[in-house]
Every structure is written in structure tokens, then in C-alpha cells.
Amino acid sequence: MPDRTETESRKLLGRLREALAQDSAGQARLDRITALTAGSMETEVCSIYLFRDSETLELCATEGLRKDAVHQTRMRLGEGLVGRVAKTARPINSANAPQERGFRFMPETGEEIYSSFLGVPIQRLGERLGVLVVQSKDARSYSEDEVYALEVVAMVLAEMTELGAFVGEGAALSARHQNPVMFRGTVGQEGTADGHVYLHEPRVVVTNPIADDPVREAERLTAAIDQLRQSVDDMLGRNQIIDKDSRQVLETYRMFANSRSWMRRMQEDIARGLSAEAAVEKEQSSARARLRSVPDLYMRERLHDLDDLSNRLLRILTGQGGETGAEMPDRPILIARNIGPGDLLEYGRKLRGVVLEQGSVGSHAAIVARALAIPLVIHAERITAEALNGDRILVDGDQGIVHLRPEDNVANAFRDKIAMQASAQERYASIRDQPATTKCGETIKLMMNAGLMADLPSLEGSGAEGVGLFRTELQFLIRSHVPRRGELAALYGRVLDAAKGRPVIFRTLDIGSDKVLPYMKPQDDEPNPALGWRAIRVGLDKPGVMRMQLQALIRACAGRPLSLMFPFVAQFDEFREARQHALNELERERKLGHVLPSDVKIGAMLETPSLAFAPRQFFEMADFISIGGNDLKQFFFAADRENERVRRRYDTLNVSFLSMIEHIVGRCAETGTPVSFCGEDAGRPIEAMCFAAMGLRTLSMRPASIGPVKHLLRRVDLNGAKAVIDAARTTGDQSVRPAVMEWLRSQN
Ligand code: PEP
Ligand code: MG
């Protein structure tokens, strides 16, 4: 038997639904809701406060307070009891409100005669929308059931807000998801894009928050949960290799899907008149609100899991699949919480830009976005909650800024920026076939980094002299199984064909650390994966895959020259051993009668400081050395390249790091070993110039950087730059950047 409060609550929701169904203006609907709620809760006052902007709440409708205060009374987030409810996303229930900490009396509302106060947040999926308040004269403390009932009303309000029920003539609210919003994120890949939102996982829209047949809704929920449980069990039971992390996530899903308290709370919401979908979303909303205040990483991840699970449940209930059938708009810009490299590759070059809420600069998705030369902004918090399919969106990958539904003046300024970039591109195009020869007559060889077939067309367009780093692991990362030798040989062959005789340096598989293959058994005992069993260490301990890859490379050359290098060499013996594997494979292929490469060069990547101090024999044995500056810098400064908190702390132009580069150049010069630099910093013009001033003559970078780097190099005198760097070093500067910038300005 439903208890009295449940029936009352259902009656109230029924009346709310009628009020909302009437063809009245937004303000009239809000007014009606306050009157109905006050009546049903037997309070003198019911008020709705909504956000005007992210920091300000406004009294938008009231029953019981002075009507002339509506749209006049405002408070800041955190101010007074209403502001506190909004800030903490928690109810405040007080029999004697004026005695409460932080109480602020609003004389214009006439609220001084009311003693009790109950305020609950109006929020949708963790997004704050406002506060719903009831007040009464008698010093009454509201029961748990009453708090709950008010929360249910707030939930319906939030849903109806989403559906635009309160927009219109004299309305309290401007339409949601129609205003311009700016997001400040982090640069993932430079470049600009002007296009339209395409959501990777479109949001489920609940159109029926109130239902009048709780029994049927409860049955729908139970059936949906059964289906969900079944699908999780199926995924877990499937006899396929699931890595440890995926298994853990699925186990957590199963735990939630079987959670009695989760189910009970949703059943209670349904009994009070919510539809099954709205009940799921209410739970999801409060989990998201909790997420904001949970410091514990493990708990946050579990709450994220619950969020994902709720989305799945909503999809089952509403029938809105991952594919909601939304057509890809013109000039699509992909918006997602996060995305894997495989999914991103599938979208491919159709996309003009990508904006993620999560992600990291070194993530595979970022690598793919770079390979596809698509501007990428990461850490654009809450963009998936704000963006709607088809919205106009501007992505400024240079600044890490995104403008959603931009105002005309922003869009115009952006257009100017794109035009300026286009003219810069024209400038770069005009020097595409010119060498990067400095004013002092030194020519710097500019190569490009690649990892996908999709990169190769850039070889022509960018003016790169070849591929200085071909990251072979991307082919392994985007597949669900180890690629076969034949597949790899064909692919490497196509890369060499596309290079049309220009050099290509293949780097053997660099996995481990952040690059975890979906089918590789994860290492349970690796507290520090970046310092762990990765790259050449895996190759030497388990040489099967490395040997297969070497065979594929040899066959791909079919008589053409082969350049290969081993990643992450930390000591001479590792290089000697890996090189021996390559020589053995050459011999094996010869015996098998395959055509051997016309020339073989075997190099090492210098990515750990230790290798800079290796014995002379190492430098003699290596045919060439390529400085992997991304890793070298992280180990040099002991600062994780993936950790946003420390990543930028140490400047590449720090005198110690530049001296390290100079030292490596010197070691290579002693033995005449060719040396290049292929980390991300090579693509930054100022850094590239300083590296050249330290003696580097080959730099490998993403294709889009070649133009800007060449443009600067052709206008500078490296002797001048070196003198400025030396002077900064002797005066004890931490970084040479200020001095170098000043010098460049003086040179125009
Ligand atoms: C580097 O470490 O600089 C490098 C080029 O390798 P990756 O970024 O692939 O680790
Ligand atoms: Mg590296």
C-alpha cells in the first residue's frame, strides 16, 4: 500500500503535469507551480530561484513572498541559505531559519515573518539550475518525506526547464542551451575550426518526467534493469580476453546493477509519481552532485561508473540508442567526454575538430587527432552537458578555448583569426620547397613525425624532407588483436611508397607506460608504469613480436633502404642486443630468399639521461641517434609528461635541459654519429631555434609545425641566438626564454 505522502506527492505531480500541459507562458507556469507546491506542502511560501548567470540566483516566482520582489531579488552563489543550497547542492531544512549560519534577510520580499525554511537544489545531471524553497510561519521542521517530496518537484522542474517549458513572453528563463558559452580547456592539438556540434554519445532526453501509473513504471524499470544486468553478464561472460581494467569496470557495473539501495531509491521516486526515466535521472543527478565533492579518486571513478550505467539504463528505457540517428552536420566538430583512438580514427578526416571533457595531451586520442591534423581541445569541463547536436561551435586549438553558440562579434573575430592563419599558411606554402637555411648559412633538415597512413599525404604538403619518426605502435593500438606480419609488411610498404624515396625512420614497437595494448596482459605489479616494463625492455624480454615486426620491416623494403630505431634505450647493452636481433632477422630473411634492403641503418632513441653518458662504443655502434625529447624531459626533470600539475613546471628552455642537449650533440660529434630531435618541442619555433643553436641539424615534428619552424629559422642567425643563450647561462638564468624572446624582438 502506498503511504499517504506518496499519494500526496503523486497528486501534486499530477497537478503539476496539468499545469505544464496548459498552453500558458513560462512565467505563468512557474507561478502556478509555486502555488500548487505551497498548497500541497501546506506552507505559506513556495519560491523558485533560478541562476541568472553562473554566480547569481534570482527569485523567479513565488507564492507567499511579495510579488514585486520577483526578478528583483538576487543573491550570489553561497550567499544566504538559498545561495548555500545552490552551492552545496544539498537541502537545508531549518525550523528557525534566522538562527541559521549564513542566513541573510531580504527585506524586499517580506520574508521576516517566516520561521521555517526548506530549500532543495534544482539540478539536472549535476548541472545547477536553481533552488526550490518552501517557508512557513510556524517553527516546523520538515520531515524526511517532505524533503523528498520537494526534491521530486525540483527534479520535475529541472526536466521541464530542459524541455524549455519556462521560456516565453515575460518568462523567467531564457531558453536553455541557446546562450553562448565559452569553455577554457587545454591545448591538445593546435589549429582552429568553425563548425557544428556532433555528439559522440548524444544525451538521452527524458520527455515524460511525470507518470501516473507507478505500477507500470516500476515494471518498466525492473525490466530495464534485468536487461542491463543481462548485458553486463554477457559482456563479462563472453569468452574473450578482457583486460583487467575493463573487467573491473564491468564488475562494478554488475555491483551497481544488483544494488538494492539504488533500486529502492528509484522505486521510491516512481511511487511518488516520477516516470522510470526520471527516477534514473534523479539518481544520476545526485550521484553527479556527489562526484563534485568527493576527493577520493577511487570513489570518483566508481561514481563515474554509476553515471555510465545510468546512461545505459536510460538508453534501454527510452529506446534512444548510442546511435540516435543524428545526422552528421556540415563541418562536424566532435564533442565527447573521452574517446578512444579507434573510434576517433573511424570518424577520421570527416571531423573539423574535437573537444573532450577529459583526455590528456599524451593520450592516444590526442596522438590520432594530431596525426589527422584536427584541432583538439581537452579538459573542456561540462561541454557535453551544454552542447546540442548541430550547435555552431568555434574551436581555438591554439589557446585551448571553445566558443559554443558564439555571439556574432566573437564569430567575426574568429573568422579574422582563421583568415590570418590562412595567410600565414600561404606564407609557409610559399617557402615549402625552400630549405630551412638560417641567416648564418646553416641548413636544418626538417622531417615529420607520423604513425598512420593518414599522415602520409602531409609529406607533400608540409615540405618535410622525410619521416624522422614513424611511431609503429599506433597500428597496434587501434586494433583488437596483434597485427599479422603480412598486414604490417603491406602497411610499411605503403608508407615507403608514399614517401617516394624520402627517408622514413621506423621506430619499433613502443608500448607500455601510457600505451597499453587492448590485448596485452596488463602488469599488476607496476606502481610506476612510465619507469616500468615498456618499449625495448618488453621487446628484449619477449622478443617474439619485435622479431615479427623486424621481419615485416625488412620485407616491406623489398630492396629499398631501411632505417629503424629502438625506443627507450637506457644502456649500451640493450641497444647491442636489440641491434643483434635486427641483424639476425636480416640473416634469416636472406636465408629464406627474401630480397634484403639496399641499405640498413640501425639507430637508438635517446630518451633517458643515462644514455647521454653511455660509453663511446655505443655512439660508434649506433648508425644514428634520435633524441626523444618528450621522455627525455620527463626523466630529466622527474616530471610526468601526462600530469597536468607538473608538466609545465619545467621549461624546455631551462638552461640545464639545453646544456643536456648540447652535451648529447657533443657526444655524437666525437664519433660522427648523426643526431636528430623528434619530441614535440621540435615543432615549437623558439625551441627549434634554440636546439639548432645548440648544434642540432635535424628536427622531426608534426607536419603542421614545419612551416612556422622553417619561417623562423630562415630569419635568424644561430650565432646570435647561441650568444644570447650563453649569456643567459652565465648570468644564472633558470630559463633562456626571456632573453631569447627579447633578442628576437630586437631582431624584429
Ligand atoms: C619522445 O619521447 O620524445 C618520443 C618522440 O616518443 P613518444 O612521444 O612516442 O614517447
Ligand atoms: Mg618516447
PDB file of C-alpha atoms in Angstrom, residues 297-514:
ATOM      1  CA  LEU A 297      39.953   9.183  -6.737  1.00  0.00           C
ATOM      2  CA  TYR A 298      38.691   5.631  -6.349  1.00  0.00           C
ATOM      3  CA  MET A 299      35.257   6.799  -5.231  1.00  0.00           C
ATOM      4  CA  ARG A 300      35.108   9.327  -8.042  1.00  0.00           C
ATOM      5  CA  GLU A 301      35.800   6.584 -10.547  1.00  0.00           C
ATOM      6  CA  ARG A 302      33.057   4.425  -9.053  1.00  0.00           C
ATOM      7  CA  LEU A 303      30.618   7.324  -9.283  1.00  0.00           C
ATOM      8  CA  HIS A 304      31.643   7.731 -12.907  1.00  0.00           C
ATOM      9  CA  ASP A 305      30.868   4.063 -13.435  1.00  0.00           C
ATOM     10  CA  LEU A 306      27.433   4.611 -11.939  1.00  0.00           C
ATOM     11  CA  ASP A 307      26.965   7.533 -14.292  1.00  0.00           C
ATOM     12  CA  ASP A 308      27.796   5.357 -17.301  1.00  0.00           C
ATOM     13  CA  LEU A 309      25.498   2.670 -16.070  1.00  0.00           C
ATOM     14  CA  SER A 310      22.663   5.165 -15.648  1.00  0.00           C
ATOM     15  CA  ASN A 311      23.188   6.275 -19.236  1.00  0.00           C
ATOM     16  CA  ARG A 312      22.899   2.697 -20.421  1.00  0.00           C
ATOM     17  CA  LEU A 313      19.731   2.266 -18.411  1.00  0.00           C
ATOM     18  CA  LEU A 314      18.269   5.461 -19.849  1.00  0.00           C
ATOM     19  CA  ARG A 315      19.048   4.248 -23.347  1.00  0.00           C
ATOM     20  CA  ILE A 316      17.228   0.990 -22.665  1.00  0.00           C
ATOM     21  CA  LEU A 317      14.226   2.809 -21.189  1.00  0.00           C
ATOM     22  CA  THR A 318      13.887   5.484 -23.841  1.00  0.00           C
ATOM     23  CA  GLY A 319      14.990   3.375 -26.777  1.00  0.00           C
ATOM     24  CA  GLN A 320      17.401   6.178 -27.680  1.00  0.00           C
ATOM     25  CA  GLY A 321      20.462   4.202 -28.649  1.00  0.00           C
ATOM     26  CA  GLY A 322      24.057   5.347 -28.897  1.00  0.00           C
ATOM     27  CA  GLU A 323      23.101   5.952 -32.482  1.00  0.00           C
ATOM     28  CA  THR A 324      20.178   8.301 -32.129  1.00  0.00           C
ATOM     29  CA  GLY A 325      20.194   8.633 -35.855  1.00  0.00           C
ATOM     30  CA  ALA A 326      21.518  12.179 -35.613  1.00  0.00           C
ATOM     31  CA  GLU A 327      22.972  13.087 -38.951  1.00  0.00           C
ATOM     32  CA  MET A 328      26.480  14.361 -39.050  1.00  0.00           C
ATOM     33  CA  PRO A 329      26.216  18.117 -39.567  1.00  0.00           C
ATOM     34  CA  ASP A 330      28.137  20.173 -42.025  1.00  0.00           C
ATOM     35  CA  ARG A 331      31.735  20.785 -40.764  1.00  0.00           C
ATOM     36  CA  PRO A 332      31.307  18.450 -37.758  1.00  0.00           C
ATOM     37  CA  ILE A 333      33.154  19.041 -34.513  1.00  0.00           C
ATOM     38  CA  LEU A 334      33.104  16.028 -32.278  1.00  0.00           C
ATOM     39  CA  ILE A 335      32.193  16.521 -28.620  1.00  0.00           C
ATOM     40  CA  ALA A 336      32.752  13.725 -26.141  1.00  0.00           C
ATOM     41  CA  ARG A 337      33.639  13.070 -22.561  1.00  0.00           C
ATOM     42  CA  ASN A 338      36.521  10.996 -23.848  1.00  0.00           C
ATOM     43  CA  ILE A 339      37.178   8.896 -26.903  1.00  0.00           C
ATOM     44  CA  GLY A 340      39.445   6.025 -27.795  1.00  0.00           C
ATOM     45  CA  PRO A 341      41.878   6.176 -30.718  1.00  0.00           C
ATOM     46  CA  GLY A 342      39.939   3.532 -32.659  1.00  0.00           C
ATOM     47  CA  ASP A 343      36.665   5.470 -32.519  1.00  0.00           C
ATOM     48  CA  LEU A 344      38.408   8.671 -33.462  1.00  0.00           C
ATOM     49  CA  LEU A 345      40.079   7.055 -36.427  1.00  0.00           C
ATOM     50  CA  GLU A 346      36.742   5.770 -37.603  1.00  0.00           C
ATOM     51  CA  TYR A 347      35.432   9.322 -37.807  1.00  0.00           C
ATOM     52  CA  GLY A 348      38.709  10.218 -39.487  1.00  0.00           C
ATOM     53  CA  ARG A 349      39.154  13.285 -41.579  1.00  0.00           C
ATOM     54  CA  LYS A 350      35.432  13.980 -41.729  1.00  0.00           C
ATOM     55  CA  LEU A 351      35.874  15.876 -38.471  1.00  0.00           C
ATOM     56  CA  ARG A 352      36.943  19.516 -38.340  1.00  0.00           C
ATOM     57  CA  GLY A 353      37.776  19.467 -34.662  1.00  0.00           C
ATOM     58  CA  VAL A 354      37.470  17.541 -31.423  1.00  0.00           C
ATOM     59  CA  VAL A 355      36.598  18.781 -27.938  1.00  0.00           C
ATOM     60  CA  LEU A 356      36.851  16.464 -24.948  1.00  0.00           C
ATOM     61  CA  GLU A 357      35.927  16.882 -21.305  1.00  0.00           C
ATOM     62  CA  GLN A 358      38.724  14.584 -20.264  1.00  0.00           C
ATOM     63  CA  GLY A 359      41.717  13.226 -22.159  1.00  0.00           C
ATOM     64  CA  SER A 360      45.354  14.139 -21.863  1.00  0.00           C
ATOM     65  CA  VAL A 361      47.932  15.652 -24.138  1.00  0.00           C
ATOM     66  CA  GLY A 362      49.789  12.376 -24.473  1.00  0.00           C
ATOM     67  CA  SER A 363      46.704  10.173 -24.837  1.00  0.00           C
ATOM     68  CA  HIS A 364      46.252   8.035 -27.896  1.00  0.00           C
ATOM     69  CA  ALA A 365      43.245  10.045 -28.968  1.00  0.00           C
ATOM     70  CA  ALA A 366      45.441  13.139 -28.879  1.00  0.00           C
ATOM     71  CA  ILE A 367      48.076  11.361 -30.947  1.00  0.00           C
ATOM     72  CA  VAL A 368      45.455  10.377 -33.502  1.00  0.00           C
ATOM     73  CA  ALA A 369      43.988  13.899 -33.572  1.00  0.00           C
ATOM     74  CA  ARG A 370      47.475  15.173 -34.256  1.00  0.00           C
ATOM     75  CA  ALA A 371      48.020  12.585 -36.940  1.00  0.00           C
ATOM     76  CA  LEU A 372      44.805  13.696 -38.572  1.00  0.00           C
ATOM     77  CA  ALA A 373      45.812  17.344 -38.030  1.00  0.00           C
ATOM     78  CA  ILE A 374      42.472  18.090 -36.360  1.00  0.00           C
ATOM     79  CA  PRO A 375      42.415  20.845 -33.713  1.00  0.00           C
ATOM     80  CA  LEU A 376      41.828  19.289 -30.317  1.00  0.00           C
ATOM     81  CA  VAL A 377      40.869  20.892 -27.014  1.00  0.00           C
ATOM     82  CA  ILE A 378      40.818  18.709 -23.919  1.00  0.00           C
ATOM     83  CA  HIS A 379      39.534  19.342 -20.380  1.00  0.00           C
ATOM     84  CA  ALA A 380      36.606  21.435 -21.637  1.00  0.00           C
ATOM     85  CA  GLU A 381      34.617  20.789 -18.496  1.00  0.00           C
ATOM     86  CA  ARG A 382      30.881  20.181 -18.833  1.00  0.00           C
ATOM     87  CA  ILE A 383      30.761  20.714 -22.561  1.00  0.00           C
ATOM     88  CA  THR A 384      28.802  17.502 -23.114  1.00  0.00           C
ATOM     89  CA  ALA A 385      26.078  18.850 -20.823  1.00  0.00           C
ATOM     90  CA  GLU A 386      25.864  22.148 -22.711  1.00  0.00           C
ATOM     91  CA  ALA A 387      26.301  21.264 -26.348  1.00  0.00           C
ATOM     92  CA  LEU A 388      23.459  20.101 -28.540  1.00  0.00           C
ATOM     93  CA  ASN A 389      23.818  18.381 -31.866  1.00  0.00           C
ATOM     94  CA  GLY A 390      24.077  20.935 -34.638  1.00  0.00           C
ATOM     95  CA  ASP A 391      25.029  23.933 -32.439  1.00  0.00           C
ATOM     96  CA  ARG A 392      27.544  26.300 -34.005  1.00  0.00           C
ATOM     97  CA  ILE A 393      30.921  25.907 -32.324  1.00  0.00           C
ATOM     98  CA  LEU A 394      34.324  27.526 -32.699  1.00  0.00           C
ATOM     99  CA  VAL A 395      37.418  25.635 -31.585  1.00  0.00           C
ATOM    100  CA  ASP A 396      40.551  27.597 -30.886  1.00  0.00           C
ATOM    101  CA  GLY A 397      43.115  24.830 -30.527  1.00  0.00           C
ATOM    102  CA  ASP A 398      45.928  27.365 -30.153  1.00  0.00           C
ATOM    103  CA  GLN A 399      44.517  28.772 -26.928  1.00  0.00           C
ATOM    104  CA  GLY A 400      42.519  25.766 -25.749  1.00  0.00           C
ATOM    105  CA  ILE A 401      39.314  27.817 -25.950  1.00  0.00           C
ATOM    106  CA  VAL A 402      35.934  26.767 -27.286  1.00  0.00           C
ATOM    107  CA  HIS A 403      33.011  29.072 -28.079  1.00  0.00           C
ATOM    108  CA  LEU A 404      29.678  27.315 -28.153  1.00  0.00           C
ATOM    109  CA  ARG A 405      26.822  29.163 -29.879  1.00  0.00           C
ATOM    110  CA  PRO A 406      29.065  32.234 -30.241  1.00  0.00           C
ATOM    111  CA  GLU A 407      27.837  35.813 -30.429  1.00  0.00           C
ATOM    112  CA  ASP A 408      28.304  37.461 -33.810  1.00  0.00           C
ATOM    113  CA  ASN A 409      31.227  39.593 -32.673  1.00  0.00           C
ATOM    114  CA  VAL A 410      33.099  36.521 -31.380  1.00  0.00           C
ATOM    115  CA  ALA A 411      32.364  34.636 -34.582  1.00  0.00           C
ATOM    116  CA  ASN A 412      33.629  37.585 -36.632  1.00  0.00           C
ATOM    117  CA  ALA A 413      36.833  37.887 -34.629  1.00  0.00           C
ATOM    118  CA  PHE A 414      37.309  34.182 -35.024  1.00  0.00           C
ATOM    119  CA  ARG A 415      36.816  34.413 -38.755  1.00  0.00           C
ATOM    120  CA  ASP A 416      39.547  37.079 -38.829  1.00  0.00           C
ATOM    121  CA  LYS A 417      41.843  34.777 -36.907  1.00  0.00           C
ATOM    122  CA  ILE A 418      41.208  31.939 -39.348  1.00  0.00           C
ATOM    123  CA  ALA A 419      41.880  34.324 -42.238  1.00  0.00           C
ATOM    124  CA  MET A 420      45.148  35.400 -40.631  1.00  0.00           C
ATOM    125  CA  GLN A 421      46.133  31.799 -40.176  1.00  0.00           C
ATOM    126  CA  ALA A 422      45.248  31.090 -43.760  1.00  0.00           C
ATOM    127  CA  SER A 423      47.523  33.902 -44.880  1.00  0.00           C
ATOM    128  CA  ALA A 424      50.280  32.563 -42.604  1.00  0.00           C
ATOM    129  CA  GLN A 425      49.727  29.156 -44.212  1.00  0.00           C
ATOM    130  CA  GLU A 426      50.107  30.791 -47.601  1.00  0.00           C
ATOM    131  CA  ARG A 427      53.361  32.298 -46.419  1.00  0.00           C
ATOM    132  CA  TYR A 428      54.524  28.887 -45.255  1.00  0.00           C
ATOM    133  CA  ALA A 429      53.389  27.319 -48.502  1.00  0.00           C
ATOM    134  CA  SER A 430      55.489  29.830 -50.411  1.00  0.00           C
ATOM    135  CA  ILE A 431      58.639  28.571 -48.650  1.00  0.00           C
ATOM    136  CA  ARG A 432      57.590  24.924 -48.711  1.00  0.00           C
ATOM    137  CA  ASP A 433      60.200  23.936 -51.254  1.00  0.00           C
ATOM    138  CA  GLN A 434      62.906  26.217 -49.852  1.00  0.00           C
ATOM    139  CA  PRO A 435      65.464  24.846 -47.405  1.00  0.00           C
ATOM    140  CA  ALA A 436      65.435  25.867 -43.730  1.00  0.00           C
ATOM    141  CA  THR A 437      68.687  27.780 -44.149  1.00  0.00           C
ATOM    142  CA  THR A 438      69.455  30.286 -41.444  1.00  0.00           C
ATOM    143  CA  LYS A 439      70.945  33.722 -41.989  1.00  0.00           C
ATOM    144  CA  CYS A 440      74.289  32.331 -40.885  1.00  0.00           C
ATOM    145  CA  GLY A 441      74.130  29.728 -43.627  1.00  0.00           C
ATOM    146  CA  GLU A 442      73.323  26.591 -41.614  1.00  0.00           C
ATOM    147  CA  THR A 443      70.706  24.324 -43.155  1.00  0.00           C
ATOM    148  CA  ILE A 444      68.444  22.480 -40.737  1.00  0.00           C
ATOM    149  CA  LYS A 445      66.777  19.350 -42.011  1.00  0.00           C
ATOM    150  CA  LEU A 446      63.073  19.334 -41.118  1.00  0.00           C
ATOM    151  CA  MET A 447      61.368  15.964 -41.044  1.00  0.00           C
ATOM    152  CA  MET A 448      57.894  14.976 -39.908  1.00  0.00           C
ATOM    153  CA  ASN A 449      56.548  12.573 -37.309  1.00  0.00           C
ATOM    154  CA  ALA A 450      53.921  10.066 -38.409  1.00  0.00           C
ATOM    155  CA  GLY A 451      52.202   6.921 -37.271  1.00  0.00           C
ATOM    156  CA  LEU A 452      49.289   6.315 -39.597  1.00  0.00           C
ATOM    157  CA  MET A 453      48.791   6.043 -43.305  1.00  0.00           C
ATOM    158  CA  ALA A 454      46.586   9.083 -42.856  1.00  0.00           C
ATOM    159  CA  ASP A 455      49.716  11.091 -42.041  1.00  0.00           C
ATOM    160  CA  LEU A 456      51.479  10.441 -45.287  1.00  0.00           C
ATOM    161  CA  PRO A 457      49.697  12.937 -47.537  1.00  0.00           C
ATOM    162  CA  SER A 458      51.217  15.637 -45.283  1.00  0.00           C
ATOM    163  CA  LEU A 459      54.649  14.702 -46.557  1.00  0.00           C
ATOM    164  CA  GLU A 460      53.954  16.500 -49.830  1.00  0.00           C
ATOM    165  CA  GLY A 461      52.017  19.398 -48.351  1.00  0.00           C
ATOM    166  CA  SER A 462      54.324  20.258 -45.472  1.00  0.00           C
ATOM    167  CA  GLY A 463      57.617  20.256 -47.291  1.00  0.00           C
ATOM    168  CA  ALA A 464      59.091  17.690 -44.879  1.00  0.00           C
ATOM    169  CA  GLU A 465      62.252  16.031 -46.131  1.00  0.00           C
ATOM    170  CA  GLY A 466      61.148  12.651 -44.837  1.00  0.00           C
ATOM    171  CA  VAL A 467      59.676  10.912 -41.823  1.00  0.00           C
ATOM    172  CA  GLY A 468      62.011  11.308 -38.855  1.00  0.00           C
ATOM    173  CA  LEU A 469      59.836   9.208 -36.562  1.00  0.00           C
ATOM    174  CA  PHE A 470      57.235   6.673 -37.615  1.00  0.00           C
ATOM    175  CA  ARG A 471      55.513   5.524 -34.411  1.00  0.00           C
ATOM    176  CA  THR A 472      54.649   1.926 -35.251  1.00  0.00           C
ATOM    177  CA  GLU A 473      52.672   1.322 -32.070  1.00  0.00           C
ATOM    178  CA  LEU A 474      49.648   3.216 -33.368  1.00  0.00           C
ATOM    179  CA  GLN A 475      48.908   0.309 -35.693  1.00  0.00           C
ATOM    180  CA  PHE A 476      48.944  -1.969 -32.665  1.00  0.00           C
ATOM    181  CA  LEU A 477      46.897   0.370 -30.504  1.00  0.00           C
ATOM    182  CA  ILE A 478      43.977   0.739 -32.853  1.00  0.00           C
ATOM    183  CA  ARG A 479      43.453  -2.975 -33.360  1.00  0.00           C
ATOM    184  CA  SER A 480      41.856  -5.516 -31.080  1.00  0.00           C
ATOM    185  CA  HIS A 481      44.496  -8.148 -31.878  1.00  0.00           C
ATOM    186  CA  VAL A 482      48.216  -8.284 -32.632  1.00  0.00           C
ATOM    187  CA  PRO A 483      48.524  -7.368 -36.320  1.00  0.00           C
ATOM    188  CA  ARG A 484      49.941 -10.126 -38.527  1.00  0.00           C
ATOM    189  CA  ARG A 485      53.340  -9.894 -40.170  1.00  0.00           C
ATOM    190  CA  GLY A 486      51.823  -9.787 -43.647  1.00  0.00           C
ATOM    191  CA  GLU A 487      49.499  -6.938 -42.662  1.00  0.00           C
ATOM    192  CA  LEU A 488      52.367  -4.954 -41.201  1.00  0.00           C
ATOM    193  CA  ALA A 489      54.689  -5.593 -44.135  1.00  0.00           C
ATOM    194  CA  ALA A 490      51.993  -4.371 -46.527  1.00  0.00           C
ATOM    195  CA  LEU A 491      51.374  -1.279 -44.444  1.00  0.00           C
ATOM    196  CA  TYR A 492      55.062  -0.378 -44.050  1.00  0.00           C
ATOM    197  CA  GLY A 493      55.451  -0.961 -47.781  1.00  0.00           C
ATOM    198  CA  ARG A 494      52.667   1.531 -48.480  1.00  0.00           C
ATOM    199  CA  VAL A 495      54.347   4.042 -46.165  1.00  0.00           C
ATOM    200  CA  LEU A 496      57.579   3.718 -48.139  1.00  0.00           C
ATOM    201  CA  ASP A 497      55.675   4.000 -51.418  1.00  0.00           C
ATOM    202  CA  ALA A 498      54.012   7.197 -50.214  1.00  0.00           C
ATOM    203  CA  ALA A 499      57.392   8.602 -49.138  1.00  0.00           C
ATOM    204  CA  LYS A 500      58.574   8.296 -52.750  1.00  0.00           C
ATOM    205  CA  GLY A 501      62.214   7.725 -51.895  1.00  0.00           C
ATOM    206  CA  ARG A 502      62.371  10.195 -48.999  1.00  0.00           C
ATOM    207  CA  PRO A 503      63.830   8.641 -45.841  1.00  0.00           C
ATOM    208  CA  VAL A 504      61.471   7.059 -43.303  1.00  0.00           C
ATOM    209  CA  ILE A 505      62.721   6.094 -39.851  1.00  0.00           C
ATOM    210  CA  PHE A 506      60.581   3.344 -38.363  1.00  0.00           C
ATOM    211  CA  ARG A 507      60.617   3.086 -34.610  1.00  0.00           C
ATOM    212  CA  THR A 508      59.961  -0.406 -33.311  1.00  0.00           C
ATOM    213  CA  LEU A 509      57.020  -1.017 -31.026  1.00  0.00           C
ATOM    214  CA  ASP A 510      56.985   1.429 -28.115  1.00  0.00           C
ATOM    215  CA  ILE A 511      54.367   0.068 -25.750  1.00  0.00           C
ATOM    216  CA  GLY A 512      53.873   0.052 -22.014  1.00  0.00           C
ATOM    217  CA  SER A 513      53.529   3.110 -19.793  1.00  0.00           C
ATOM    218  CA  ASP A 514      50.560   5.071 -21.159  1.00  0.00           C
TER     219      ASP A 514
END
